[in-house]
PDB file of C-alpha atoms in Angstrom:
ATOM      1  CA  MET A 183     111.897  91.028 114.550  1.00 73.00           C
ATOM      2  CA  GLU A 184     108.543  89.719 113.343  1.00 88.00           C
ATOM      3  CA  GLU A 185     106.746  87.133 115.433  1.00 95.00           C
ATOM      4  CA  VAL A 186     105.608  84.257 113.230  1.00 98.00           C
ATOM      5  CA  LYS A 187     104.368  81.067 114.846  1.00 97.00           C
ATOM      6  CA  LEU A 188     102.660  78.049 113.329  1.00 98.00           C
ATOM      7  CA  LEU A 189     100.648  75.588 115.368  1.00 98.00           C
ATOM      8  CA  GLY A 190     100.426  72.346 113.449  1.00 98.00           C
ATOM      9  CA  TRP A 191     100.346  68.582 113.468  1.00 97.00           C
ATOM     10  CA  TRP A 192     103.050  66.694 111.623  1.00 96.00           C
ATOM     11  CA  VAL A 193     100.565  64.378 109.854  1.00 95.00           C
ATOM     12  CA  SER A 194      98.234  67.120 108.633  1.00 95.00           C
ATOM     13  CA  PRO A 195      98.540  68.162 104.970  1.00 96.00           C
ATOM     14  CA  PHE A 196      96.716  71.344 105.937  1.00 96.00           C
ATOM     15  CA  SER A 197      99.475  72.309 108.372  1.00 97.00           C
ATOM     16  CA  ARG A 198     102.087  71.387 105.795  1.00 97.00           C
ATOM     17  CA  ARG A 199     100.452  73.705 103.259  1.00 98.00           C
ATOM     18  CA  VAL A 200     101.244  76.658 105.501  1.00 98.00           C
ATOM     19  CA  GLU A 201     104.795  75.461 106.146  1.00 98.00           C
ATOM     20  CA  LEU A 202     105.387  75.169 102.410  1.00 98.00           C
ATOM     21  CA  ALA A 203     104.108  78.685 101.728  1.00 98.00           C
ATOM     22  CA  LEU A 204     106.289  80.167 104.480  1.00 98.00           C
ATOM     23  CA  LYS A 205     109.364  78.341 103.200  1.00 98.00           C
ATOM     24  CA  LEU A 206     108.727  79.382  99.604  1.00 97.00           C
ATOM     25  CA  LYS A 207     108.574  82.974 100.849  1.00 97.00           C
ATOM     26  CA  GLY A 208     111.697  82.585 102.959  1.00 97.00           C
ATOM     27  CA  VAL A 209     109.822  83.590 106.119  1.00 97.00           C
ATOM     28  CA  GLY A 210     111.303  82.416 109.386  1.00 96.00           C
ATOM     29  CA  TYR A 211     108.825  80.957 111.855  1.00 97.00           C
ATOM     30  CA  GLU A 212     108.520  79.005 115.075  1.00 97.00           C
ATOM     31  CA  TYR A 213     106.757  75.673 114.650  1.00 97.00           C
ATOM     32  CA  ILE A 214     104.740  74.416 117.626  1.00 97.00           C
ATOM     33  CA  GLU A 215     103.654  70.770 117.304  1.00 97.00           C
ATOM     34  CA  GLN A 216     100.207  69.955 118.674  1.00 97.00           C
ATOM     35  CA  ASP A 217      98.889  66.756 120.227  1.00 93.00           C
ATOM     36  CA  LEU A 218      95.343  66.730 118.905  1.00 90.00           C
ATOM     37  CA  ALA A 219      94.272  63.972 121.262  1.00 89.00           C
ATOM     38  CA  HIS A 220      95.064  66.350 124.124  1.00 93.00           C
ATOM     39  CA  LYS A 221      94.563  69.833 122.740  1.00 94.00           C
ATOM     40  CA  SER A 222      96.821  72.414 124.295  1.00 96.00           C
ATOM     41  CA  GLN A 223      95.671  75.548 126.057  1.00 95.00           C
ATOM     42  CA  LEU A 224      97.576  77.487 123.406  1.00 95.00           C
ATOM     43  CA  LEU A 225      95.522  75.932 120.586  1.00 96.00           C
ATOM     44  CA  LEU A 226      92.260  76.495 122.464  1.00 95.00           C
ATOM     45  CA  GLU A 227      93.265  80.097 123.042  1.00 95.00           C
ATOM     46  CA  TYR A 228      94.312  80.789 119.454  1.00 95.00           C
ATOM     47  CA  ASN A 229      91.511  78.865 117.725  1.00 94.00           C
ATOM     48  CA  PRO A 230      88.609  78.696 120.197  1.00 93.00           C
ATOM     49  CA  VAL A 231      85.974  78.200 117.486  1.00 91.00           C
ATOM     50  CA  HIS A 232      87.249  75.165 115.549  1.00 91.00           C
ATOM     51  CA  LYS A 233      90.048  74.012 117.900  1.00 93.00           C
ATOM     52  CA  LYS A 234      91.974  72.710 114.880  1.00 95.00           C
ATOM     53  CA  VAL A 235      95.298  73.232 113.169  1.00 97.00           C
ATOM     54  CA  PRO A 236      96.820  74.976 111.352  1.00 98.00           C
ATOM     55  CA  VAL A 237      96.873  78.265 113.218  1.00 98.00           C
ATOM     56  CA  LEU A 238      99.195  81.085 112.171  1.00 98.00           C
ATOM     57  CA  VAL A 239     100.243  83.757 114.654  1.00 97.00           C
ATOM     58  CA  HIS A 240     101.761  86.907 113.171  1.00 98.00           C
ATOM     59  CA  ASN A 241     102.737  89.711 115.528  1.00 96.00           C
ATOM     60  CA  GLY A 242     100.040  88.676 117.987  1.00 94.00           C
ATOM     61  CA  LYS A 243      97.291  88.272 115.383  1.00 96.00           C
ATOM     62  CA  THR A 244      95.927  84.777 114.853  1.00 96.00           C
ATOM     63  CA  MET A 245      94.157  83.138 111.951  1.00 96.00           C
ATOM     64  CA  ALA A 246      92.970  79.642 111.066  1.00 95.00           C
ATOM     65  CA  GLU A 247      91.971  77.637 107.962  1.00 94.00           C
ATOM     66  CA  SER A 248      94.813  76.833 105.602  1.00 96.00           C
ATOM     67  CA  LEU A 249      93.504  78.571 102.452  1.00 96.00           C
ATOM     68  CA  VAL A 250      92.792  81.749 104.392  1.00 96.00           C
ATOM     69  CA  ILE A 251      96.302  81.605 105.842  1.00 98.00           C
ATOM     70  CA  LEU A 252      97.852  81.041 102.403  1.00 97.00           C
ATOM     71  CA  GLU A 253      96.236  84.204 101.043  1.00 97.00           C
ATOM     72  CA  TYR A 254      97.346  86.169 104.095  1.00 98.00           C
ATOM     73  CA  ILE A 255     100.927  84.958 103.661  1.00 98.00           C
ATOM     74  CA  ASP A 256     100.922  85.910  99.981  1.00 97.00           C
ATOM     75  CA  GLU A 257      99.662  89.417 100.687  1.00 96.00           C
ATOM     76  CA  THR A 258     101.895  89.999 103.707  1.00 97.00           C
ATOM     77  CA  TRP A 259     105.106  88.757 102.079  1.00 97.00           C
ATOM     78  CA  PRO A 260     104.713  89.562  98.341  1.00 94.00           C
ATOM     79  CA  ASN A 261     108.038  88.076  97.210  1.00 95.00           C
ATOM     80  CA  ASN A 262     107.827  84.726  95.387  1.00 95.00           C
ATOM     81  CA  PRO A 263     104.043  85.062  94.857  1.00 95.00           C
ATOM     82  CA  ILE A 264     101.918  81.932  95.134  1.00 96.00           C
ATOM     83  CA  LEU A 265      98.864  83.646  93.625  1.00 95.00           C
ATOM     84  CA  PRO A 266      98.898  85.273  90.182  1.00 93.00           C
ATOM     85  CA  ARG A 267      98.785  89.072  90.096  1.00 90.00           C
ATOM     86  CA  ASN A 268      96.360  89.169  87.165  1.00 91.00           C
ATOM     87  CA  PRO A 269      92.841  89.419  88.683  1.00 91.00           C
ATOM     88  CA  TYR A 270      91.324  86.758  86.417  1.00 91.00           C
ATOM     89  CA  ASP A 271      94.171  84.297  86.930  1.00 91.00           C
ATOM     90  CA  LYS A 272      94.008  84.940  90.679  1.00 92.00           C
ATOM     91  CA  ALA A 273      90.268  84.225  90.686  1.00 93.00           C
ATOM     92  CA  MET A 274      90.850  80.977  88.803  1.00 93.00           C
ATOM     93  CA  ALA A 275      93.594  79.910  91.227  1.00 93.00           C
ATOM     94  CA  ARG A 276      91.240  80.559  94.135  1.00 93.00           C
ATOM     95  CA  PHE A 277      88.518  78.562  92.389  1.00 93.00           C
ATOM     96  CA  TRP A 278      90.740  75.513  91.877  1.00 90.00           C
ATOM     97  CA  ALA A 279      92.176  75.692  95.382  1.00 92.00           C
ATOM     98  CA  GLN A 280      88.628  75.729  96.764  1.00 91.00           C
ATOM     99  CA  PHE A 281      87.639  72.886  94.425  1.00 89.00           C
ATOM    100  CA  ILE A 282      90.430  70.739  95.861  1.00 88.00           C
ATOM    101  CA  GLU A 283      89.531  71.785  99.411  1.00 86.00           C
ATOM    102  CA  GLU A 284      85.927  70.710  98.970  1.00 82.00           C
ATOM    103  CA  LYS A 285      86.925  67.342  97.518  1.00 74.00           C
ATOM    104  CA  GLU A 286      89.233  66.673 100.462  1.00 66.00           C
ATOM    105  CA  GLU A 287      86.541  67.653 102.952  1.00 62.00           C
ATOM    106  CA  GLU A 288      84.171  65.134 101.314  1.00 59.00           C
ATOM    107  CA  ARG A 289      86.636  62.294 101.344  1.00 56.00           C
ATOM    108  CA  GLY A 290      83.891  59.709 101.792  1.00 53.00           C
ATOM    109  CA  LYS A 291      82.457  60.744  98.431  1.00 55.00           C
ATOM    110  CA  LEU A 292      85.907  61.046  96.860  1.00 52.00           C
ATOM    111  CA  VAL A 293      86.054  57.317  96.168  1.00 58.00           C
ATOM    112  CA  GLU A 294      82.933  57.477  94.012  1.00 59.00           C
ATOM    113  CA  GLU A 295      83.822  60.791  92.404  1.00 68.00           C
ATOM    114  CA  ALA A 296      87.575  60.212  92.116  1.00 73.00           C
ATOM    115  CA  SER A 297      87.769  59.644  88.380  1.00 76.00           C
ATOM    116  CA  GLN A 298      85.923  62.823  87.445  1.00 81.00           C
ATOM    117  CA  CYS A 299      87.813  64.842  90.032  1.00 85.00           C
ATOM    118  CA  PHE A 300      91.218  63.720  88.774  1.00 89.00           C
ATOM    119  CA  ILE A 301      90.213  64.058  85.112  1.00 89.00           C
ATOM    120  CA  THR A 302      89.261  67.656  85.879  1.00 90.00           C
ATOM    121  CA  LEU A 303      92.599  68.336  87.567  1.00 92.00           C
ATOM    122  CA  GLU A 304      94.535  66.745  84.697  1.00 92.00           C
ATOM    123  CA  GLY A 305      92.798  69.093  82.292  1.00 92.00           C
ATOM    124  CA  GLU A 306      93.648  72.080  84.457  1.00 93.00           C
ATOM    125  CA  LEU A 307      97.382  71.276  84.308  1.00 93.00           C
ATOM    126  CA  LYS A 308      97.256  72.085  80.571  1.00 85.00           C
ATOM    127  CA  GLY A 309     100.699  70.626  79.934  1.00 86.00           C
ATOM    128  CA  ASN A 310     102.364  72.780  82.596  1.00 93.00           C
ATOM    129  CA  LYS A 311     104.902  71.531  85.102  1.00 95.00           C
ATOM    130  CA  PHE A 312     102.773  72.798  87.988  1.00 96.00           C
ATOM    131  CA  PHE A 313      99.263  74.170  88.320  1.00 95.00           C
ATOM    132  CA  GLY A 314     100.971  77.516  88.828  1.00 89.00           C
ATOM    133  CA  GLY A 315     102.948  77.153  85.579  1.00 93.00           C
ATOM    134  CA  GLU A 316     106.694  76.682  85.939  1.00 93.00           C
ATOM    135  CA  GLU A 317     106.642  77.534  89.635  1.00 94.00           C
ATOM    136  CA  ILE A 318     104.610  76.164  92.522  1.00 96.00           C
ATOM    137  CA  GLY A 319     101.518  78.237  93.267  1.00 96.00           C
ATOM    138  CA  MET A 320      98.526  78.193  95.564  1.00 96.00           C
ATOM    139  CA  VAL A 321      96.729  75.391  93.688  1.00 96.00           C
ATOM    140  CA  ASP A 322      99.793  73.134  93.932  1.00 97.00           C
ATOM    141  CA  ILE A 323     100.034  73.860  97.650  1.00 97.00           C
ATOM    142  CA  ALA A 324      96.318  73.160  98.114  1.00 96.00           C
ATOM    143  CA  ALA A 325      96.754  69.853  96.256  1.00 95.00           C
ATOM    144  CA  ASN A 326      99.581  68.640  98.505  1.00 96.00           C
ATOM    145  CA  PHE A 327      97.381  65.828  99.849  1.00 94.00           C
ATOM    146  CA  ILE A 328      97.023  64.446  96.323  1.00 93.00           C
ATOM    147  CA  GLY A 329     100.715  64.972  95.645  1.00 96.00           C
ATOM    148  CA  TYR A 330     101.996  62.958  98.605  1.00 96.00           C
ATOM    149  CA  TRP A 331      99.488  61.776 101.204  1.00 94.00           C
ATOM    150  CA  LEU A 332      97.190  60.083  98.685  1.00 92.00           C
ATOM    151  CA  GLY A 333      99.900  57.630  97.664  1.00 93.00           C
ATOM    152  CA  VAL A 334     100.255  56.472 101.262  1.00 93.00           C
ATOM    153  CA  VAL A 335      96.470  56.212 101.635  1.00 89.00           C
ATOM    154  CA  GLN A 336      96.366  53.997  98.541  1.00 89.00           C
ATOM    155  CA  GLU A 337      99.094  51.743  99.930  1.00 91.00           C
ATOM    156  CA  VAL A 338      97.397  51.351 103.309  1.00 91.00           C
ATOM    157  CA  SER A 339      93.828  50.965 102.047  1.00 85.00           C
ATOM    158  CA  GLY A 340      94.533  48.932  98.923  1.00 88.00           C
ATOM    159  CA  MET A 341      92.548  51.408  96.787  1.00 84.00           C
ATOM    160  CA  GLU A 342      93.882  52.528  93.412  1.00 86.00           C
ATOM    161  CA  LEU A 343      92.462  55.985  92.846  1.00 86.00           C
ATOM    162  CA  VAL A 344      95.357  57.403  90.839  1.00 90.00           C
ATOM    163  CA  THR A 345      97.528  55.213  88.607  1.00 91.00           C
ATOM    164  CA  ARG A 346      99.965  56.124  85.834  1.00 93.00           C
ATOM    165  CA  ASP A 347      97.808  54.294  83.291  1.00 94.00           C
ATOM    166  CA  LYS A 348      94.671  56.237  84.194  1.00 91.00           C
ATOM    167  CA  PHE A 349      96.149  59.632  85.036  1.00 93.00           C
ATOM    168  CA  PRO A 350      99.612  60.048  83.469  1.00 95.00           C
ATOM    169  CA  VAL A 351      99.535  63.854  83.559  1.00 95.00           C
ATOM    170  CA  LEU A 352      98.529  64.043  87.204  1.00 96.00           C
ATOM    171  CA  CYS A 353     101.122  61.425  88.146  1.00 96.00           C
ATOM    172  CA  LYS A 354     103.814  63.432  86.373  1.00 96.00           C
ATOM    173  CA  TRP A 355     102.754  66.460  88.408  1.00 97.00           C
ATOM    174  CA  MET A 356     102.935  64.372  91.589  1.00 97.00           C
ATOM    175  CA  ASP A 357     106.512  63.382  90.703  1.00 97.00           C
ATOM    176  CA  GLU A 358     107.502  66.994  90.064  1.00 97.00           C
ATOM    177  CA  PHE A 359     105.797  68.167  93.243  1.00 97.00           C
ATOM    178  CA  VAL A 360     107.463  65.752  95.675  1.00 97.00           C
ATOM    179  CA  GLU A 361     110.872  66.275  94.040  1.00 97.00           C
ATOM    180  CA  HIS A 362     110.751  70.062  94.470  1.00 97.00           C
ATOM    181  CA  SER A 363     113.506  71.014  96.913  1.00 97.00           C
ATOM    182  CA  VAL A 364     111.303  73.175  99.157  1.00 97.00           C
ATOM    183  CA  VAL A 365     108.409  70.704  99.106  1.00 98.00           C
ATOM    184  CA  LYS A 366     110.782  67.971 100.293  1.00 97.00           C
ATOM    185  CA  GLU A 367     111.485  70.012 103.414  1.00 96.00           C
ATOM    186  CA  THR A 368     107.803  69.970 104.375  1.00 96.00           C
ATOM    187  CA  LEU A 369     106.888  66.326 103.742  1.00 97.00           C
ATOM    188  CA  PRO A 370     106.585  63.985 106.741  1.00 97.00           C
ATOM    189  CA  PRO A 371     108.685  60.785 106.627  1.00 96.00           C
ATOM    190  CA  ARG A 372     106.831  58.290 104.454  1.00 95.00           C
ATOM    191  CA  ASP A 373     107.345  55.305 106.765  1.00 95.00           C
ATOM    192  CA  GLU A 374     106.062  57.246 109.780  1.00 96.00           C
ATOM    193  CA  LEU A 375     103.093  58.546 107.810  1.00 95.00           C
ATOM    194  CA  HIS A 376     102.341  55.020 106.615  1.00 93.00           C
ATOM    195  CA  ALA A 377     102.308  53.767 110.223  1.00 94.00           C
ATOM    196  CA  GLU A 378     100.083  56.648 111.331  1.00 92.00           C
ATOM    197  CA  PHE A 379      97.590  56.003 108.525  1.00 89.00           C
ATOM    198  CA  GLU A 380      97.490  52.303 109.357  1.00 89.00           C
ATOM    199  CA  ALA A 381      96.715  53.144 112.973  1.00 87.00           C
ATOM    200  CA  ARG A 382      94.009  55.604 112.001  1.00 78.00           C
ATOM    201  CA  LEU A 383      92.500  53.778 109.029  1.00 71.00           C
ATOM    202  CA  GLY A 384      88.770  54.362 109.080  1.00 55.00           C
ATOM    203  CA  ALA A 385      88.948  57.669 110.963  1.00 49.00           C
ATOM    204  CA  PRO A 386      86.138  59.962 109.715  1.00 42.00           C
ATOM    205  CA  SER A 387      88.329  62.948 108.870  1.00 44.00           C
ATOM    206  CA  TRP A 388      91.963  63.990 108.521  1.00 43.00           C
ATOM    207  CA  LYS A 389      91.250  67.700 108.797  1.00 43.00           C
ATOM    208  CA  TYR A 390      92.254  68.795 112.291  1.00 39.00           C
TER     209      TYR A 390
END
């Protein structure tokens, strides 16, 4: 039996990225919830550098950072690939996943740059159901914050970054994403997330 453990935080879209990839692959795993206000000895042991989630443990080997983990999962369990096999397409998927990652890390600037960011993502959809085509891929997984968490942020903050009038293509993708059967299994309850965001409104970063 393989040992697969995931240390995460229920609010974190970065933790949920890893859960989604594991579920899409059909990989069984043990989920270990973390209290980030009182970081566990296990988290400090497995991720002593950044002391953040997610952390994946596979047969005693540990790794951190969600995009790194996603690539490891795709290479370790090749069924239901989340990255294209064509080298060029794979490079482009990595580029767009990193693009989304950087925008989420600079959330303070996202308000000013939102329109251009979302216009760019709309263009990348190119009429497809998902960024990965007809199936969810790495870029869709990386964009899970936009697909679900952003809507709650808009409700709590009163900001309107993405509306159906401004970004109809992206909103259609958001609908498809949250209605995907496997994605639904990895989304935190909206009312609980709403309450958590209200309590933490103004926090400098959501990446833990």
